[in-house]
Coordinates of C-alpha atoms and ligand atoms in Angstrom, one line a residue:
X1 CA 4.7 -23.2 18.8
X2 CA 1.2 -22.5 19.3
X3 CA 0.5 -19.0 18.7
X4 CA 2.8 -17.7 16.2
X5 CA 4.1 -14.9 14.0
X6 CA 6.6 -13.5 11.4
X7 CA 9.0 -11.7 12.4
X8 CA 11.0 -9.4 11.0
X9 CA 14.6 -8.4 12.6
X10 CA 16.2 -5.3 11.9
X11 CA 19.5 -5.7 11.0
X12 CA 21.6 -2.7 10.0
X13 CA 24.2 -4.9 9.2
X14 CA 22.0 -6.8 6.8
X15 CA 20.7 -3.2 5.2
X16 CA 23.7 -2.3 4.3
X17 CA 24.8 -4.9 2.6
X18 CA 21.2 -5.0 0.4
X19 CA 21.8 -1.3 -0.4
X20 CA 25.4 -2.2 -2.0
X21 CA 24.3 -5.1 -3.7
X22 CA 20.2 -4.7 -4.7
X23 CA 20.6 -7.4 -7.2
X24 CA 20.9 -10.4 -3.6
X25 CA 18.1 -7.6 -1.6
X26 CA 15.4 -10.5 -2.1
X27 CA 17.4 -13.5 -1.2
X28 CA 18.5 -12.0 1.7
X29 CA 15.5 -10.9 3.0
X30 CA 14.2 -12.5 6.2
X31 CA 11.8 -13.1 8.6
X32 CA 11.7 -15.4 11.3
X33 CA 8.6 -17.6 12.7
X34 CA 8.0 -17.0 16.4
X35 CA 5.7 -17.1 19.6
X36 CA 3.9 -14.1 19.6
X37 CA 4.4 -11.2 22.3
X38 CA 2.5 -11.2 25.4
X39 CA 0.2 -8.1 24.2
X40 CA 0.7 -4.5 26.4
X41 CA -2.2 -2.3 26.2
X42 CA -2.7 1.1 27.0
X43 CA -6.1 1.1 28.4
X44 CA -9.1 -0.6 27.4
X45 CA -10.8 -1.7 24.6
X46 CA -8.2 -4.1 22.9
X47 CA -10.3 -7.2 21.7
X48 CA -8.2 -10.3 20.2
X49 CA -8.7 -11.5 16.9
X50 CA -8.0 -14.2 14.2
X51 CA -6.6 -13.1 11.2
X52 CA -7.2 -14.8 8.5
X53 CA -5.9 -13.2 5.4
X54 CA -3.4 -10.3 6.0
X55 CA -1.9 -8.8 2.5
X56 CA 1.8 -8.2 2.0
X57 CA 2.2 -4.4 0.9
X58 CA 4.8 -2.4 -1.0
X59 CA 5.9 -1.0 2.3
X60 CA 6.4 -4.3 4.0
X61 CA 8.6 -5.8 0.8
X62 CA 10.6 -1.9 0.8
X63 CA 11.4 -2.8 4.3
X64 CA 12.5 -6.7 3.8
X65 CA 14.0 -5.3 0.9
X66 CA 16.2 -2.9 3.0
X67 CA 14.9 -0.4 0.7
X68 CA 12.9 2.0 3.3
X69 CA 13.9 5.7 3.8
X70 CA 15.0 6.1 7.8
X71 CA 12.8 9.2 7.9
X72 CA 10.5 7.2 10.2
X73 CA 13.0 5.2 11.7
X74 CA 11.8 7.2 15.4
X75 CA 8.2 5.7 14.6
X76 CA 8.5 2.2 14.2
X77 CA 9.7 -0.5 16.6
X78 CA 11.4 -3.6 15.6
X79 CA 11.7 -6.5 15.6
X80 CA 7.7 -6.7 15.1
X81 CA 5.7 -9.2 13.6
X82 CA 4.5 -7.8 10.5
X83 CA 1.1 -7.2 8.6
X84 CA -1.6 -4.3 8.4
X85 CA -3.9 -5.2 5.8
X86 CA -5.5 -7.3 7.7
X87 CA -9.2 -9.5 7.2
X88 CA -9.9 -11.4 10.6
X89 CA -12.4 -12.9 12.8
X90 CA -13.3 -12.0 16.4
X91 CA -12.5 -14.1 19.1
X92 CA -12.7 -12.0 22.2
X93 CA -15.9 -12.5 24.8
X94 CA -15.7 -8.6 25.4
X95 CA -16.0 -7.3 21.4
X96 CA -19.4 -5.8 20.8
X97 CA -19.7 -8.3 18.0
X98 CA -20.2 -12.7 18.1
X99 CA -17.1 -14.4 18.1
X100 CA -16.2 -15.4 14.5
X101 CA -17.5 -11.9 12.8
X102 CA -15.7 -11.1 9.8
X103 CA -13.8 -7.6 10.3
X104 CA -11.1 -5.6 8.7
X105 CA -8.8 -3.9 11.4
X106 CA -7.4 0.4 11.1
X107 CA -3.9 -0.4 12.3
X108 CA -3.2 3.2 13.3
X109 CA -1.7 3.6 16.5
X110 CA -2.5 7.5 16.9
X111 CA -3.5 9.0 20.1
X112 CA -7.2 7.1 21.0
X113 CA -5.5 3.7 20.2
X114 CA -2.6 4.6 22.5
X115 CA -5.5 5.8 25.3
X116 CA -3.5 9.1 25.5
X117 CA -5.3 12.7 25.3
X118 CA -6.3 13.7 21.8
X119 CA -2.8 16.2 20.2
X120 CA -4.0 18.9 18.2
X121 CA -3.8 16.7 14.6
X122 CA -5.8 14.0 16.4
X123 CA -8.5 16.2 18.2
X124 CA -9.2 17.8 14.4
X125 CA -9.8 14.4 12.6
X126 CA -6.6 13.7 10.7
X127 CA -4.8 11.2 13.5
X128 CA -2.8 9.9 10.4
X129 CA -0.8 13.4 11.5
X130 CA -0.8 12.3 14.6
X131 CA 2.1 14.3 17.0
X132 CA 2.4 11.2 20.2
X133 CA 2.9 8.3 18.1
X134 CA 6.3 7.7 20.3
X135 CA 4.2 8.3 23.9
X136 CA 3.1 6.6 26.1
X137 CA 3.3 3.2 27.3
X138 CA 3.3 1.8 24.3
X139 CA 6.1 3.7 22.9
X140 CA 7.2 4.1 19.0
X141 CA 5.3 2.3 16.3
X142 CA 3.0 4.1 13.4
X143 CA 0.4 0.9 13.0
X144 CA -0.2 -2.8 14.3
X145 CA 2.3 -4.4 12.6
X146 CA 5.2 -2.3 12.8
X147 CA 5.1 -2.7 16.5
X148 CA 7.6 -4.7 18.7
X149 CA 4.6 -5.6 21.4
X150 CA 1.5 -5.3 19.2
X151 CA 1.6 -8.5 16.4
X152 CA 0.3 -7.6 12.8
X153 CA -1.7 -9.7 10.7
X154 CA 1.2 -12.4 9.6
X155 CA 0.1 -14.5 12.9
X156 CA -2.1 -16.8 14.3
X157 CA -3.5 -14.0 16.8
X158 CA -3.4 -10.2 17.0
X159 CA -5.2 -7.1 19.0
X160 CA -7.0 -4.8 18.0
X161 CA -8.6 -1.3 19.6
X162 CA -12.2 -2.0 19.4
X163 CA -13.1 1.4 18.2
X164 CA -10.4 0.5 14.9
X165 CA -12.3 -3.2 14.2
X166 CA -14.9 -2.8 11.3
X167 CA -17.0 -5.8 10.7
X168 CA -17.4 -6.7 7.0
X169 CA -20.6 -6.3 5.2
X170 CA -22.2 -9.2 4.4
X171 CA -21.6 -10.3 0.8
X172 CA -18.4 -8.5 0.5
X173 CA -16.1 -11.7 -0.3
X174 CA -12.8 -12.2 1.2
X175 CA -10.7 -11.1 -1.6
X176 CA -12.3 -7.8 -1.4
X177 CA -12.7 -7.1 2.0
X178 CA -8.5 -8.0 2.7
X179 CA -7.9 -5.5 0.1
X180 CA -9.9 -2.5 2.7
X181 CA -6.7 -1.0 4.3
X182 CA -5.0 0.1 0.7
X183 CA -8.7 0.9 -0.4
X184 CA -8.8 3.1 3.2
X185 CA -5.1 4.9 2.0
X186 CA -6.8 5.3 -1.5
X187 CA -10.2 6.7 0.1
X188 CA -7.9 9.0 2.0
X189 CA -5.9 10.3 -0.6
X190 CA -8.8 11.2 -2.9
X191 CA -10.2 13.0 -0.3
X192 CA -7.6 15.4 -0.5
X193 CA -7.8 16.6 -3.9
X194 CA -8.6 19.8 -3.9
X195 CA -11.4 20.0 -7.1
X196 CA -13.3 17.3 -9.2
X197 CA -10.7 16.3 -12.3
X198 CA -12.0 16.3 -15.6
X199 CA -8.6 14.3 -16.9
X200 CA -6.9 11.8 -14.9
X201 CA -4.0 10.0 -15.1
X202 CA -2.7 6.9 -12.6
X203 CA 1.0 5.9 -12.8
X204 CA 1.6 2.7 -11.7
X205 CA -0.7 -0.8 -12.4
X206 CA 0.0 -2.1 -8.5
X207 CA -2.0 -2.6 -5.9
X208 CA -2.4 1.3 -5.1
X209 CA -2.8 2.2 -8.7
X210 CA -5.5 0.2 -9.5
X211 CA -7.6 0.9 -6.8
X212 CA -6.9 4.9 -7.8
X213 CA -8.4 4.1 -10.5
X214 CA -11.5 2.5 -9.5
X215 CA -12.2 4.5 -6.6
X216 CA -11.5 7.6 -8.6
X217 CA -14.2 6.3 -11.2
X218 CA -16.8 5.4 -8.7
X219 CA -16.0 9.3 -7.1
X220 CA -15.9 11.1 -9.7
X221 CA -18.4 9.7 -12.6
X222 CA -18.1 10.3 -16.1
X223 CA -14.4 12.0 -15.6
X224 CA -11.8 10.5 -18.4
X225 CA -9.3 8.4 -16.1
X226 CA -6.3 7.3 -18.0
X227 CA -3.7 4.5 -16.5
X228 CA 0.1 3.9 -17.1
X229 CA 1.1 0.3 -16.5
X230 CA 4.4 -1.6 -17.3
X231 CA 3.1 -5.3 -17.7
X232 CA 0.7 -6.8 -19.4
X233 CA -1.9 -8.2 -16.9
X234 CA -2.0 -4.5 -15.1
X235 CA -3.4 -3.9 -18.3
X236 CA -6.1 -6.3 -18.6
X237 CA -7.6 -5.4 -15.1
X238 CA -7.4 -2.1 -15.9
X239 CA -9.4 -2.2 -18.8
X240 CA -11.7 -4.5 -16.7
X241 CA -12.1 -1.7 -13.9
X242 CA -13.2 0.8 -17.0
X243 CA -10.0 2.1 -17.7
X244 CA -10.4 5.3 -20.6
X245 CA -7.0 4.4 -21.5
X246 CA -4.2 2.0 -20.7
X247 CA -0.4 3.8 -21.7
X248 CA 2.3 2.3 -21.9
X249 CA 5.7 3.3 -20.2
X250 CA 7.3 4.8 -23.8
X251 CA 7.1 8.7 -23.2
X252 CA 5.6 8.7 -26.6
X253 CA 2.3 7.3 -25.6
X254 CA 1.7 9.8 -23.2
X255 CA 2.6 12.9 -25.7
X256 CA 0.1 11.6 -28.0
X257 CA -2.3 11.0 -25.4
X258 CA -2.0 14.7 -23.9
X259 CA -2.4 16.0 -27.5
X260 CA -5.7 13.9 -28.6
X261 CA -7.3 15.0 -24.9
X262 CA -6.4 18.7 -24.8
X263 CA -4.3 19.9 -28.0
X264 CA -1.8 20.1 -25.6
X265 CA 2.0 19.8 -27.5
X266 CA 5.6 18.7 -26.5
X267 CA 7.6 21.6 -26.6
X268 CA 11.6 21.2 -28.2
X269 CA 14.2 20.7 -25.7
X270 CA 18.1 21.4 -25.7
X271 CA 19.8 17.9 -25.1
X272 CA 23.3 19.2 -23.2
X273 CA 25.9 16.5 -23.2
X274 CA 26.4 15.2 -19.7
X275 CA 23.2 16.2 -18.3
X276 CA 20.2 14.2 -17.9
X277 CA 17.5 14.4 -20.5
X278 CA 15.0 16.7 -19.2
X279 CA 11.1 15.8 -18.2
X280 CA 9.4 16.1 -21.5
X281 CA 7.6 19.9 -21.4
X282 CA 3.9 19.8 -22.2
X283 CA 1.7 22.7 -22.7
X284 CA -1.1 21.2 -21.1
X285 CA -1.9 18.0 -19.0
X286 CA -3.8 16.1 -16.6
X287 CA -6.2 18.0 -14.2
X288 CA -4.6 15.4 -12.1
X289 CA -1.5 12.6 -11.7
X290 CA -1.1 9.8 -9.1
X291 CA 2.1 8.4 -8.6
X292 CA 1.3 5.2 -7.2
X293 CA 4.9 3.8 -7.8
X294 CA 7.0 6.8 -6.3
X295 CA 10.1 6.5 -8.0
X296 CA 12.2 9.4 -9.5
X297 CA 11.2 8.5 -12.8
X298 CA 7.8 8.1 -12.1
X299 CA 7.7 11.4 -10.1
X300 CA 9.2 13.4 -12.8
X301 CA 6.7 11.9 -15.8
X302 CA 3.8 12.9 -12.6
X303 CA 4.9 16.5 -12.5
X304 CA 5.5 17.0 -16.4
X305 CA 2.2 14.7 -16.9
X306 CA -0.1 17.1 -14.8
X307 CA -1.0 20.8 -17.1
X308 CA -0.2 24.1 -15.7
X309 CA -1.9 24.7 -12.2
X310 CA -2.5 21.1 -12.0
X311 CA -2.3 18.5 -9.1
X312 CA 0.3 15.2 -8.0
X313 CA -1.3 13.2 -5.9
X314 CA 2.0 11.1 -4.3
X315 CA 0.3 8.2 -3.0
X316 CA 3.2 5.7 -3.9
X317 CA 5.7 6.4 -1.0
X318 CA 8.8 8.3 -2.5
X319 CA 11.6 7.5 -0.8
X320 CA 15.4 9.2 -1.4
X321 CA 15.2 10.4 -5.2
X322 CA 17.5 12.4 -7.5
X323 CA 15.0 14.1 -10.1
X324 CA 14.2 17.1 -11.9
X325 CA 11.9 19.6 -10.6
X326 CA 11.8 21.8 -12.9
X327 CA 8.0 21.1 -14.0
X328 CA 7.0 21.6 -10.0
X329 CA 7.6 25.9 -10.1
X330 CA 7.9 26.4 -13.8
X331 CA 4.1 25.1 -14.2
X332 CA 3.1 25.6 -10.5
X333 CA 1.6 22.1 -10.1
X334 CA 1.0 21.0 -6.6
X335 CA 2.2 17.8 -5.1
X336 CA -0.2 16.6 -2.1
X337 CA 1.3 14.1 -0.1
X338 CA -1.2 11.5 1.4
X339 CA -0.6 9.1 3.9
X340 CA -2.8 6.7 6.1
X341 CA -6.3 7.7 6.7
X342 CA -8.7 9.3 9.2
X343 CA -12.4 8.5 10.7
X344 CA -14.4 7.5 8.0
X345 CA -12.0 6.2 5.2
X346 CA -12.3 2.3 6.5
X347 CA -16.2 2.7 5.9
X348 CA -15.6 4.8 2.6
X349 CA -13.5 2.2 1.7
X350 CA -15.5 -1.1 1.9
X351 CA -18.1 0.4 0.6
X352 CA -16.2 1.5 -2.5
X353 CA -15.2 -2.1 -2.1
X354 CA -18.4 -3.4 -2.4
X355 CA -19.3 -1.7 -6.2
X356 CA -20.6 -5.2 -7.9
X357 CA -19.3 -3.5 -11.7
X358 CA -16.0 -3.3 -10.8
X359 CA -13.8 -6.7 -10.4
X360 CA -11.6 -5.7 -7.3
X361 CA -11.4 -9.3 -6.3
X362 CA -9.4 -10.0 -9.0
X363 CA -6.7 -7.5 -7.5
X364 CA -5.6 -10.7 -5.0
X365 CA -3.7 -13.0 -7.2
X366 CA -1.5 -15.1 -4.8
X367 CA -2.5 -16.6 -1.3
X368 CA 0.1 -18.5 0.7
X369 CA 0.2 -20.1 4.4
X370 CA 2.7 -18.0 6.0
X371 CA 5.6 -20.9 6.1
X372 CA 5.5 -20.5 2.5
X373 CA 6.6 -16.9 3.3
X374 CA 9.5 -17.3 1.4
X375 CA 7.6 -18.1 -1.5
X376 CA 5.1 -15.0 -0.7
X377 CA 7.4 -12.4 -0.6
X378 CA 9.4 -13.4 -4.2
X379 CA 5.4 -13.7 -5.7
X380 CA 4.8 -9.8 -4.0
X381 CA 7.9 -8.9 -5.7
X382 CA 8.4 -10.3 -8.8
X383 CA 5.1 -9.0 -10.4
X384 CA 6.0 -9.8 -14.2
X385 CA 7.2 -13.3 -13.9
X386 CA 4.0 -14.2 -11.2
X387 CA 1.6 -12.0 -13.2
X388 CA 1.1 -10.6 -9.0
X389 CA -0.6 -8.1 -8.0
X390 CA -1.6 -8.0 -4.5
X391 CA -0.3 -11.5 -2.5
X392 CA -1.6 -12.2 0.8
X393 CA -1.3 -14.8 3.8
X394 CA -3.7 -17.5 4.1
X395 CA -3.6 -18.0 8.2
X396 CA -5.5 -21.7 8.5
X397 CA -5.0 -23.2 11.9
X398 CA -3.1 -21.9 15.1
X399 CA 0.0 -24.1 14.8
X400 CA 3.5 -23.1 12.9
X401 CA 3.1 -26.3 10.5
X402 CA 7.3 -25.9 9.6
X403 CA 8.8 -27.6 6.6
X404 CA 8.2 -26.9 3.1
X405 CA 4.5 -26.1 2.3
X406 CA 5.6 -23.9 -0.5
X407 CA 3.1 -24.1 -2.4
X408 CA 0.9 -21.0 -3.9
X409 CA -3.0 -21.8 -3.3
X410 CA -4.4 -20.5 -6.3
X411 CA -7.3 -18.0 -5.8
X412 CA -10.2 -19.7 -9.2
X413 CA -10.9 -16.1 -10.3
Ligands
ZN1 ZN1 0.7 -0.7 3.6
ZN2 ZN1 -2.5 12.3 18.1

């Protein structure tokens, strides 16, 4: 094989049986090397490109997984070769930049990218709401990389709309600039909260959370930005990116927390046999809460976390959840969904990126050649026992090298 990708097959068959049994989910999970497609563009203005490092995301393992909701199932075209966090070099003659510029790619494939005329969402700036992203020729699929005809960046080659390729400022680093897409959904997400907090608090020491934190810091100077995190070296890059404080998961942590910051106390609860233990009531909060994990426990601690009139920022992709909502009306706090990003958040992004104080290259633990993809996904999920945080594809050379290169290349931090 000379050009080449991962695949990844969808097999209902297959996502059934990791929804009965979770515990075999990542030893079932597949993906299969292959030729890539012969690319189908709607219009103009597609250049080709060598990616070099393209990350693995929480989206991406949900999906190998078999974890993902089917709410989107009538967006996304499979089989596709995956990856949309993606750090590449030009190698097209038409590009507006040299062959071998260093460039981060916007995978969304909203109206322009699909050469259609603008919908409404589109033509107002927000094509992460885009209405057509099922039209046209190119048919359904959200972003490069959840596209049957379009490769992501787990290959030797991939296309790009020209007007979606940002080159990379000199100086950024490569660790940095793979890690612009998430910074570009973080960027985004910000942007929609509706006032300056004075008190926040990030659930969730991934990827996403991490980079809520910084981003929020460099946004919003001087605000007291507070992080919940399960294992221990979320902590210690927290701290690094400035942290005010680093909780732990017990639910005492966080009462204490909410009393030192506002005076704010845990009110008594009735404990019914047979029914789940309530969220914890607080009479105050955060000014604002980021799930960046998105499960039903970490939703319910978001909504009890944030004080009266306060804000959720849901930027960890909830899927299906059973949990108590009590804390949403009874405390009218509201929950702002965020998702993708718009013009200007890839440029808001690397620039965030590029804050010397803040250690964001130490956010890309793991690097692997994508045979080793075996090896990958088990690092991106198994964060505790590879101390992982995000784990990326190394792409060297244009051949499929087969066999067992397993091996993780250690990034010297
Ligand atoms: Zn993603
Ligand atoms: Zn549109």
């Amino acid at each position: 094989m000379a050009e080449y990708g991962l695949w990844y097959d969808l097999s209902l068959p297959r996502v059934a049986a990791q929804r009965l049994w979770p515990r075999e989910a990542l030893r079932w999970a597949r993906l299969r090397p292959g030729p890539l497609p012969e690319p189908r563009f709607s219009g103009g203005g597609w250049i080709r490109l060598r990616p070099r490092l393209a990350g693995i995301c929480g989206s991406d393992t949900a999906l190998l997984l078999g974890k993902s909701s089917p709410f989107l199932s009538g967006l996304t075209g499979f089989p596709a070769v995956l990856g949309h966090e993606v750090l590449a070099l030009v190698d097209s003659p038409n590009a507006p930049w040299p062959r071998g510029t260093w460039v981060v790619v916007d995978p969304s494939l909203a109206c322009a990218a699909r050469g259609l005329p603008l919908c409404r969402f589109c033509a107002a700036g927000h094509p992460e709401r885009c209405a057509r992203r099922d039209e046209g020729s190119l048919g359904p699929g959200m972003l490069l990389g959840y596209h049957p005809d379009l490769p992501g960046g787990w290959a030797t080659a991939m296309w790009a709309p020209v007007g979606q390729v940002h080159p990379v400022p000199s100086g950024l680093g490569e660790r940095r600039a793979v890690l612009t897409e998430p910074a570009a959904i973080v960027h985004h997400g910000l942007g929609l909260v509706p006032a300056r907090p004075e008190r926040l608090l990030v659930i969730g020491g991934g990827t996403i959370g991490l980079l809520a934190l910084g981003l929020a810091l460099e946004r919003w100077t001087g605000i007291t930005a507070d992080i919940r995190v399960r294992h221990a070296h979320q902590a210690e890059l927290a701290r690094a990116l400035g942290a005010s404080a680093v909780l732990p998961g017990e639910p005492g942590a966080l009462e204490s927390r909410i009393h030192e910051l506002t005076g704010g106390r845990r009110v008594p609860q009735l404990r019914v046999p047979g029914i789940p233990e309530p969220p914890p009531f607080f009479t105050d909060g955060y000014d604002l809460v980021i799930d960046a994990v998105g499960s039903a426990a970490t939703l319910e601690t978001a909504l009890a976390a944030a004080r009266p009139g306060g804000t959720v920022l849901a930027v960890g992709a909830t899927g299906p959840v059973r949990a108590d909502l009590t804390p949403l009306w009874a405390r009218e706090v509201a929950v702002v969904g965020t998702y993708g990003y718009g013009p200007g958040d890839f440029t808001g992004a690397l620039e965030a990126l590029g804050e010397q104080a803040l250690p964001f290259e130490r956010l890309v633990t793991h690097r692997f050649p994508l045979p080793a993809w075996r090896k990958a996904v088990r690092a991106a999920v198994r964060h505790r026992r590879y101390r992982s945080l995000k784990v990326v594809f190394e792409i060297q050379g244009g051949r499929w090298e087969g066999g067992a290169r397993d091996v993780a290349l250690a990034f010297s931090s």
